PDB file of C-alpha atoms in Angstrom:
ATOM      1  CA  UNK T  19     -49.333 -82.910 -59.087  1.00 70.00           C
ATOM      2  CA  UNK T  20     -50.014 -81.170 -55.964  1.00 77.00           C
ATOM      3  CA  UNK T  21     -47.862 -78.432 -55.781  1.00 89.00           C
ATOM      4  CA  UNK T  22     -47.268 -75.518 -53.308  1.00 94.00           C
ATOM      5  CA  UNK T  23     -45.859 -72.479 -54.581  1.00 95.00           C
ATOM      6  CA  UNK T  24     -43.865 -69.869 -52.230  1.00 95.00           C
ATOM      7  CA  UNK T  25     -41.464 -67.126 -53.312  1.00 89.00           C
ATOM      8  CA  UNK T  26     -37.731 -68.376 -52.577  1.00 86.00           C
ATOM      9  CA  UNK T  27     -36.673 -64.891 -51.181  1.00 86.00           C
ATOM     10  CA  UNK T  28     -34.650 -63.814 -49.802  1.00 92.00           C
ATOM     11  CA  UNK T  29     -37.068 -61.665 -48.007  1.00 95.00           C
ATOM     12  CA  UNK T  30     -35.525 -58.807 -46.462  1.00 97.00           C
ATOM     13  CA  UNK T  31     -37.194 -56.610 -43.750  1.00 97.00           C
ATOM     14  CA  UNK T  32     -35.790 -53.980 -40.978  1.00 97.00           C
ATOM     15  CA  UNK T  33     -35.941 -55.204 -37.451  1.00 97.00           C
ATOM     16  CA  UNK T  34     -39.374 -53.977 -35.851  1.00 97.00           C
ATOM     17  CA  UNK T  35     -41.089 -54.294 -39.216  1.00 97.00           C
ATOM     18  CA  UNK T  36     -43.767 -56.799 -40.264  1.00 97.00           C
ATOM     19  CA  UNK T  37     -42.460 -59.690 -42.423  1.00 97.00           C
ATOM     20  CA  UNK T  38     -45.490 -61.294 -44.717  1.00 97.00           C
ATOM     21  CA  UNK T  39     -45.021 -64.711 -46.241  1.00 97.00           C
ATOM     22  CA  UNK T  40     -47.096 -65.909 -48.812  1.00 96.00           C
ATOM     23  CA  UNK T  41     -47.912 -69.431 -50.123  1.00 96.00           C
ATOM     24  CA  UNK T  42     -50.472 -70.656 -52.734  1.00 97.00           C
ATOM     25  CA  UNK T  43     -51.454 -74.304 -53.227  1.00 95.00           C
ATOM     26  CA  UNK T  44     -52.898 -76.184 -56.342  1.00 93.00           C
ATOM     27  CA  UNK T  45     -55.033 -78.833 -54.751  1.00 89.00           C
ATOM     28  CA  UNK T  46     -58.601 -77.303 -54.103  1.00 89.00           C
ATOM     29  CA  UNK T  47     -59.299 -80.228 -51.778  1.00 87.00           C
ATOM     30  CA  UNK T  48     -56.418 -78.982 -49.265  1.00 89.00           C
ATOM     31  CA  UNK T  49     -57.591 -78.998 -45.789  1.00 88.00           C
ATOM     32  CA  UNK T  50     -54.784 -78.730 -43.280  1.00 89.00           C
ATOM     33  CA  UNK T  51     -52.198 -75.917 -43.570  1.00 93.00           C
ATOM     34  CA  UNK T  52     -48.640 -75.801 -41.761  1.00 94.00           C
ATOM     35  CA  UNK T  53     -45.945 -73.094 -41.227  1.00 96.00           C
ATOM     36  CA  UNK T  54     -42.660 -74.683 -40.521  1.00 96.00           C
ATOM     37  CA  UNK T  55     -39.404 -72.720 -39.773  1.00 96.00           C
ATOM     38  CA  UNK T  56     -36.219 -74.225 -40.428  1.00 95.00           C
ATOM     39  CA  UNK T  57     -32.423 -72.357 -39.473  1.00 94.00           C
ATOM     40  CA  UNK T  58     -29.787 -73.203 -41.457  1.00 90.00           C
ATOM     41  CA  UNK T  59     -28.408 -76.548 -40.863  1.00 84.00           C
ATOM     42  CA  UNK T  60     -31.335 -77.407 -38.887  1.00 89.00           C
ATOM     43  CA  UNK T  61     -34.689 -79.319 -39.037  1.00 91.00           C
ATOM     44  CA  UNK T  62     -38.063 -77.752 -39.862  1.00 93.00           C
ATOM     45  CA  UNK T  63     -39.876 -76.757 -36.529  1.00 92.00           C
ATOM     46  CA  UNK T  64     -43.534 -76.211 -36.204  1.00 91.00           C
ATOM     47  CA  UNK T  65     -44.721 -72.525 -35.781  1.00 93.00           C
ATOM     48  CA  UNK T  66     -48.426 -72.704 -36.824  1.00 92.00           C
ATOM     49  CA  UNK T  67     -51.218 -74.906 -38.315  1.00 91.00           C
ATOM     50  CA  UNK T  68     -54.340 -73.604 -39.426  1.00 93.00           C
ATOM     51  CA  UNK T  69     -57.587 -75.423 -40.809  1.00 88.00           C
ATOM     52  CA  UNK T  70     -60.253 -72.772 -41.201  1.00 88.00           C
ATOM     53  CA  UNK T  71     -60.807 -69.729 -43.328  1.00 91.00           C
ATOM     54  CA  UNK T  72     -59.686 -66.427 -41.567  1.00 92.00           C
ATOM     55  CA  UNK T  73     -56.629 -65.512 -39.282  1.00 94.00           C
ATOM     56  CA  UNK T  74     -55.248 -67.128 -36.261  1.00 94.00           C
ATOM     57  CA  UNK T  75     -52.894 -65.577 -33.907  1.00 95.00           C
ATOM     58  CA  UNK T  76     -50.041 -66.861 -31.795  1.00 94.00           C
ATOM     59  CA  UNK T  77     -48.002 -64.438 -30.096  1.00 96.00           C
ATOM     60  CA  UNK T  78     -45.979 -62.263 -33.034  1.00 97.00           C
ATOM     61  CA  UNK T  79     -47.203 -64.761 -35.455  1.00 97.00           C
ATOM     62  CA  UNK T  80     -50.365 -64.549 -37.492  1.00 97.00           C
ATOM     63  CA  UNK T  81     -51.631 -67.138 -40.045  1.00 96.00           C
ATOM     64  CA  UNK T  82     -53.989 -66.014 -42.801  1.00 97.00           C
ATOM     65  CA  UNK T  83     -56.019 -68.778 -44.887  1.00 96.00           C
ATOM     66  CA  UNK T  84     -58.084 -68.104 -48.058  1.00 95.00           C
ATOM     67  CA  UNK T  85     -59.474 -71.328 -49.350  1.00 93.00           C
ATOM     68  CA  UNK T  86     -61.307 -69.538 -52.183  1.00 94.00           C
ATOM     69  CA  UNK T  87     -58.011 -67.885 -53.392  1.00 94.00           C
ATOM     70  CA  UNK T  88     -55.942 -71.173 -52.362  1.00 95.00           C
ATOM     71  CA  UNK T  89     -53.687 -68.890 -50.524  1.00 95.00           C
ATOM     72  CA  UNK T  90     -52.125 -69.094 -47.190  1.00 97.00           C
ATOM     73  CA  UNK T  91     -49.725 -66.480 -45.606  1.00 97.00           C
ATOM     74  CA  UNK T  92     -47.789 -65.793 -42.183  1.00 97.00           C
ATOM     75  CA  UNK T  93     -47.277 -62.313 -41.023  1.00 97.00           C
ATOM     76  CA  UNK T  94     -44.641 -61.951 -38.480  1.00 97.00           C
ATOM     77  CA  UNK T  95     -44.748 -58.716 -36.238  1.00 98.00           C
ATOM     78  CA  UNK T  96     -42.059 -56.889 -34.532  1.00 97.00           C
ATOM     79  CA  UNK T  97     -39.436 -58.962 -36.522  1.00 97.00           C
ATOM     80  CA  UNK T  98     -36.426 -59.761 -34.885  1.00 97.00           C
ATOM     81  CA  UNK T  99     -32.864 -61.104 -36.147  1.00 97.00           C
ATOM     82  CA  UNK T 100     -33.532 -64.330 -34.591  1.00 96.00           C
ATOM     83  CA  UNK T 101     -36.622 -64.934 -36.893  1.00 97.00           C
ATOM     84  CA  UNK T 102     -34.082 -65.016 -39.782  1.00 97.00           C
ATOM     85  CA  UNK T 103     -34.503 -68.439 -41.186  1.00 97.00           C
ATOM     86  CA  UNK T 104     -36.328 -70.308 -44.286  1.00 96.00           C
ATOM     87  CA  UNK T 105     -40.150 -70.738 -43.698  1.00 97.00           C
ATOM     88  CA  UNK T 106     -41.641 -73.633 -45.487  1.00 96.00           C
ATOM     89  CA  UNK T 107     -45.267 -73.717 -46.159  1.00 96.00           C
ATOM     90  CA  UNK T 108     -46.989 -77.390 -46.034  1.00 94.00           C
ATOM     91  CA  UNK T 109     -50.235 -78.486 -47.243  1.00 92.00           C
ATOM     92  CA  UNK T 110     -52.212 -81.814 -46.506  1.00 87.00           C
ATOM     93  CA  UNK T 111     -55.729 -83.042 -48.202  1.00 78.00           C
ATOM     94  CA  UNK T 112     -58.702 -83.874 -46.454  1.00 70.00           C
ATOM     95  CA  UNK T 113     -58.051 -87.222 -44.397  1.00 66.00           C
ATOM     96  CA  UNK T 114     -54.305 -87.291 -45.665  1.00 67.00           C
ATOM     97  CA  UNK T 115     -50.994 -87.444 -43.981  1.00 68.00           C
ATOM     98  CA  UNK T 116     -49.153 -86.555 -46.900  1.00 76.00           C
ATOM     99  CA  UNK T 117     -47.801 -83.115 -46.592  1.00 85.00           C
ATOM    100  CA  UNK T 118     -46.685 -81.115 -49.723  1.00 89.00           C
ATOM    101  CA  UNK T 119     -44.095 -78.895 -49.032  1.00 92.00           C
ATOM    102  CA  UNK T 120     -43.173 -75.645 -50.543  1.00 94.00           C
ATOM    103  CA  UNK T 121     -39.269 -74.861 -51.427  1.00 94.00           C
ATOM    104  CA  UNK T 122     -39.669 -72.211 -48.549  1.00 95.00           C
ATOM    105  CA  UNK T 123     -38.930 -68.444 -48.190  1.00 96.00           C
ATOM    106  CA  UNK T 124     -35.830 -67.210 -46.945  1.00 96.00           C
ATOM    107  CA  UNK T 125     -36.334 -64.332 -44.569  1.00 97.00           C
ATOM    108  CA  UNK T 126     -33.524 -62.129 -43.289  1.00 97.00           C
ATOM    109  CA  UNK T 127     -34.300 -59.523 -40.673  1.00 97.00           C
ATOM    110  CA  UNK T 128     -31.954 -56.882 -40.822  1.00 96.00           C
ATOM    111  CA  UNK T 129     -30.677 -55.337 -37.321  1.00 94.00           C
TER     112      UNK T 129
ATOM    113  CA  UNK A  30     -35.585 -80.583 -28.642  1.00 67.00           C
ATOM    114  CA  UNK A  31     -38.794 -82.127 -30.413  1.00 73.00           C
ATOM    115  CA  UNK A  32     -38.441 -85.539 -28.920  1.00 92.00           C
ATOM    116  CA  UNK A  33     -37.250 -87.190 -32.283  1.00 95.00           C
ATOM    117  CA  UNK A  34     -33.896 -88.306 -32.151  1.00 96.00           C
ATOM    118  CA  UNK A  35     -31.734 -89.473 -35.323  1.00 97.00           C
ATOM    119  CA  UNK A  36     -28.195 -90.849 -35.589  1.00 96.00           C
ATOM    120  CA  UNK A  37     -25.902 -90.456 -37.062  1.00 96.00           C
ATOM    121  CA  UNK A  38     -25.944 -86.684 -37.481  1.00 94.00           C
ATOM    122  CA  UNK A  39     -23.515 -86.890 -40.341  1.00 94.00           C
ATOM    123  CA  UNK A  40     -22.813 -89.734 -42.413  1.00 94.00           C
ATOM    124  CA  UNK A  41     -20.079 -90.112 -45.303  1.00 94.00           C
ATOM    125  CA  UNK A  42     -20.368 -93.147 -47.462  1.00 91.00           C
ATOM    126  CA  UNK A  43     -19.101 -94.885 -50.407  1.00 88.00           C
ATOM    127  CA  UNK A  44     -21.363 -96.109 -53.356  1.00 88.00           C
ATOM    128  CA  UNK A  45     -20.490 -99.627 -52.442  1.00 87.00           C
ATOM    129  CA  UNK A  46     -21.328 -99.637 -48.810  1.00 88.00           C
ATOM    130  CA  UNK A  47     -24.196-100.341 -46.535  1.00 93.00           C
ATOM    131  CA  UNK A  48     -25.357 -98.231 -43.596  1.00 95.00           C
ATOM    132  CA  UNK A  49     -28.497 -97.653 -41.573  1.00 97.00           C
ATOM    133  CA  UNK A  50     -30.051 -94.383 -40.242  1.00 97.00           C
ATOM    134  CA  UNK A  51     -31.800 -94.614 -36.992  1.00 98.00           C
ATOM    135  CA  UNK A  52     -34.792 -92.564 -35.756  1.00 98.00           C
ATOM    136  CA  UNK A  53     -36.366 -93.017 -32.096  1.00 97.00           C
ATOM    137  CA  UNK A  54     -39.434 -90.701 -31.007  1.00 96.00           C
ATOM    138  CA  UNK A  55     -40.244 -90.404 -27.394  1.00 94.00           C
ATOM    139  CA  UNK A  56     -43.720 -88.548 -27.748  1.00 92.00           C
ATOM    140  CA  UNK A  57     -45.740 -91.824 -27.917  1.00 91.00           C
ATOM    141  CA  UNK A  58     -46.849 -91.198 -31.454  1.00 91.00           C
ATOM    142  CA  UNK A  59     -47.868 -93.957 -33.774  1.00 88.00           C
ATOM    143  CA  UNK A  60     -46.894 -92.619 -37.179  1.00 89.00           C
ATOM    144  CA  UNK A  61     -43.462 -92.122 -38.590  1.00 92.00           C
ATOM    145  CA  UNK A  62     -42.246 -90.756 -41.751  1.00 93.00           C
ATOM    146  CA  UNK A  63     -39.004 -90.383 -43.624  1.00 95.00           C
ATOM    147  CA  UNK A  64     -38.257 -87.354 -45.831  1.00 95.00           C
ATOM    148  CA  UNK A  65     -35.331 -86.455 -48.086  1.00 95.00           C
ATOM    149  CA  UNK A  66     -34.513 -82.722 -48.527  1.00 94.00           C
ATOM    150  CA  UNK A  67     -31.796 -81.928 -51.028  1.00 92.00           C
ATOM    151  CA  UNK A  68     -30.698 -78.347 -52.007  1.00 86.00           C
ATOM    152  CA  UNK A  69     -33.398 -75.946 -53.739  1.00 79.00           C
ATOM    153  CA  UNK A  70     -36.004 -78.672 -53.367  1.00 87.00           C
ATOM    154  CA  UNK A  71     -39.017 -78.972 -51.609  1.00 89.00           C
ATOM    155  CA  UNK A  72     -39.058 -81.761 -48.560  1.00 91.00           C
ATOM    156  CA  UNK A  73     -39.932 -84.888 -50.277  1.00 91.00           C
ATOM    157  CA  UNK A  74     -41.900 -87.725 -48.088  1.00 90.00           C
ATOM    158  CA  UNK A  75     -40.263 -91.105 -48.924  1.00 93.00           C
ATOM    159  CA  UNK A  76     -41.835 -93.565 -46.618  1.00 92.00           C
ATOM    160  CA  UNK A  77     -45.168 -93.537 -43.946  1.00 89.00           C
ATOM    161  CA  UNK A  78     -45.342 -95.911 -41.171  1.00 89.00           C
ATOM    162  CA  UNK A  79     -48.572 -96.183 -39.220  1.00 82.00           C
ATOM    163  CA  UNK A  80     -48.727 -98.492 -36.074  1.00 77.00           C
ATOM    164  CA  UNK A  81     -45.457-100.165 -37.695  1.00 72.00           C
ATOM    165  CA  UNK A  82     -47.409-100.874 -41.191  1.00 75.00           C
ATOM    166  CA  UNK A  83     -45.986 -99.318 -44.281  1.00 76.00           C
ATOM    167  CA  UNK A  84     -48.615 -97.068 -45.710  1.00 73.00           C
ATOM    168  CA  UNK A  85     -46.852 -95.105 -48.349  1.00 70.00           C
ATOM    169  CA  UNK A  86     -43.876 -95.559 -50.500  1.00 71.00           C
ATOM    170  CA  UNK A  87     -43.701 -92.596 -52.702  1.00 71.00           C
ATOM    171  CA  UNK A  88     -41.919 -94.291 -55.472  1.00 82.00           C
ATOM    172  CA  UNK A  89     -38.558 -94.600 -53.932  1.00 91.00           C
ATOM    173  CA  UNK A  90     -35.678 -96.275 -55.210  1.00 92.00           C
ATOM    174  CA  UNK A  91     -35.044 -99.939 -53.990  1.00 92.00           C
ATOM    175  CA  UNK A  92     -31.710 -98.914 -52.656  1.00 94.00           C
ATOM    176  CA  UNK A  93     -33.667 -97.371 -49.996  1.00 95.00           C
ATOM    177  CA  UNK A  94     -35.051 -99.930 -47.588  1.00 94.00           C
ATOM    178  CA  UNK A  95     -37.180 -98.587 -44.389  1.00 94.00           C
ATOM    179  CA  UNK A  96     -37.770-100.950 -41.361  1.00 94.00           C
ATOM    180  CA  UNK A  97     -40.190-100.096 -38.339  1.00 93.00           C
ATOM    181  CA  UNK A  98     -39.656-102.719 -35.810  1.00 93.00           C
ATOM    182  CA  UNK A  99     -41.889-100.723 -33.392  1.00 91.00           C
ATOM    183  CA  UNK A 100     -43.792 -97.477 -33.065  1.00 88.00           C
ATOM    184  CA  UNK A 101     -40.955 -95.668 -31.543  1.00 94.00           C
ATOM    185  CA  UNK A 102     -38.484 -96.783 -34.066  1.00 96.00           C
ATOM    186  CA  UNK A 103     -37.721 -96.337 -37.714  1.00 96.00           C
ATOM    187  CA  UNK A 104     -34.914 -97.115 -39.828  1.00 97.00           C
ATOM    188  CA  UNK A 105     -33.677 -96.572 -43.264  1.00 97.00           C
ATOM    189  CA  UNK A 106     -30.989 -99.047 -44.790  1.00 97.00           C
ATOM    190  CA  UNK A 107     -29.111 -97.614 -47.419  1.00 95.00           C
ATOM    191  CA  UNK A 108     -26.967 -99.700 -50.015  1.00 93.00           C
ATOM    192  CA  UNK A 109     -25.163 -98.964 -53.270  1.00 93.00           C
ATOM    193  CA  UNK A 110     -26.309 -95.376 -52.969  1.00 93.00           C
ATOM    194  CA  UNK A 111     -25.483 -92.729 -56.008  1.00 94.00           C
ATOM    195  CA  UNK A 112     -24.095 -89.276 -55.527  1.00 94.00           C
ATOM    196  CA  UNK A 113     -27.340 -87.702 -56.093  1.00 93.00           C
ATOM    197  CA  UNK A 114     -28.539 -89.385 -53.159  1.00 95.00           C
ATOM    198  CA  UNK A 115     -26.528 -86.963 -50.837  1.00 95.00           C
ATOM    199  CA  UNK A 116     -29.117 -84.937 -48.938  1.00 95.00           C
ATOM    200  CA  UNK A 117     -30.595 -84.184 -45.616  1.00 95.00           C
ATOM    201  CA  UNK A 118     -32.706 -87.074 -44.321  1.00 97.00           C
ATOM    202  CA  UNK A 119     -35.204 -86.176 -41.739  1.00 97.00           C
ATOM    203  CA  UNK A 120     -37.430 -88.175 -39.817  1.00 97.00           C
ATOM    204  CA  UNK A 121     -40.729 -87.139 -38.261  1.00 94.00           C
ATOM    205  CA  UNK A 122     -43.501 -88.426 -36.264  1.00 92.00           C
ATOM    206  CA  UNK A 123     -47.233 -87.765 -35.292  1.00 89.00           C
ATOM    207  CA  UNK A 124     -49.888 -89.344 -33.175  1.00 85.00           C
ATOM    208  CA  UNK A 125     -51.833 -90.432 -36.363  1.00 70.00           C
ATOM    209  CA  UNK A 126     -51.228 -89.808 -39.767  1.00 59.00           C
ATOM    210  CA  UNK A 127     -54.590 -88.112 -40.176  1.00 58.00           C
ATOM    211  CA  UNK A 128     -54.101 -84.251 -40.838  1.00 55.00           C
ATOM    212  CA  UNK A 129     -51.849 -84.541 -37.666  1.00 68.00           C
ATOM    213  CA  UNK A 130     -48.784 -82.119 -36.746  1.00 82.00           C
ATOM    214  CA  UNK A 131     -45.662 -83.856 -37.855  1.00 88.00           C
ATOM    215  CA  UNK A 132     -42.431 -83.218 -35.346  1.00 91.00           C
ATOM    216  CA  UNK A 133     -39.072 -83.459 -37.153  1.00 94.00           C
ATOM    217  CA  UNK A 134     -35.866 -84.919 -35.923  1.00 95.00           C
ATOM    218  CA  UNK A 135     -32.582 -83.278 -36.369  1.00 94.00           C
ATOM    219  CA  UNK A 136     -31.753 -84.890 -39.467  1.00 95.00           C
ATOM    220  CA  UNK A 137     -28.937 -87.016 -40.880  1.00 96.00           C
ATOM    221  CA  UNK A 138     -26.584 -85.255 -43.331  1.00 95.00           C
ATOM    222  CA  UNK A 139     -25.588 -87.896 -45.786  1.00 95.00           C
ATOM    223  CA  UNK A 140     -22.739 -87.410 -48.432  1.00 95.00           C
ATOM    224  CA  UNK A 141     -22.494 -90.001 -50.823  1.00 94.00           C
ATOM    225  CA  UNK A 142     -19.148 -90.264 -52.604  1.00 92.00           C
TER     226      UNK A 142
END
């Protein structure tokens, strides 16, 4: 059974701070990693994907992947109240279309 | 907007009703997916279609019946549902099925009475 674990939160950070969201996965063969943001009552929207170990930056967002530790994280710099949402981590195996999602971490950015 | 639309956005049905959910993607993708999202549970993949062919059925009860007439349209036919089937049903599409980014529609919020 492939599992993706996330702390459900809520994670509260002050406006302007760095929010750090973490995700661990059980399938060592996993190859692709995605972060989705989901506002309350809305559908998930893709923020970033990462395939290789290390960091990937896109604007205020940085995804970090450590396959040896089976760990992927998302950093949000200069957090804004509009970043308040649930962040879903999703993982896919090699050659697989099947995304396994975590339950999500609820982030609250306090003005 | 992601280029994936779903109708209806909200649906209330009784356990004896038959209804259908519709999904349409305008992205030129070849793969389409149905997911179920229940409160406090991870997104659950239900069905996958690649080039109109069903490639995955994740042990979904037969009261859910998918249909994919072409690569742009996907339906989920519902009949004799149970109250525990109440959830947000999300459609997604991707260019191919191999590790491609999936784009989600807005979802249909279903309530079964």
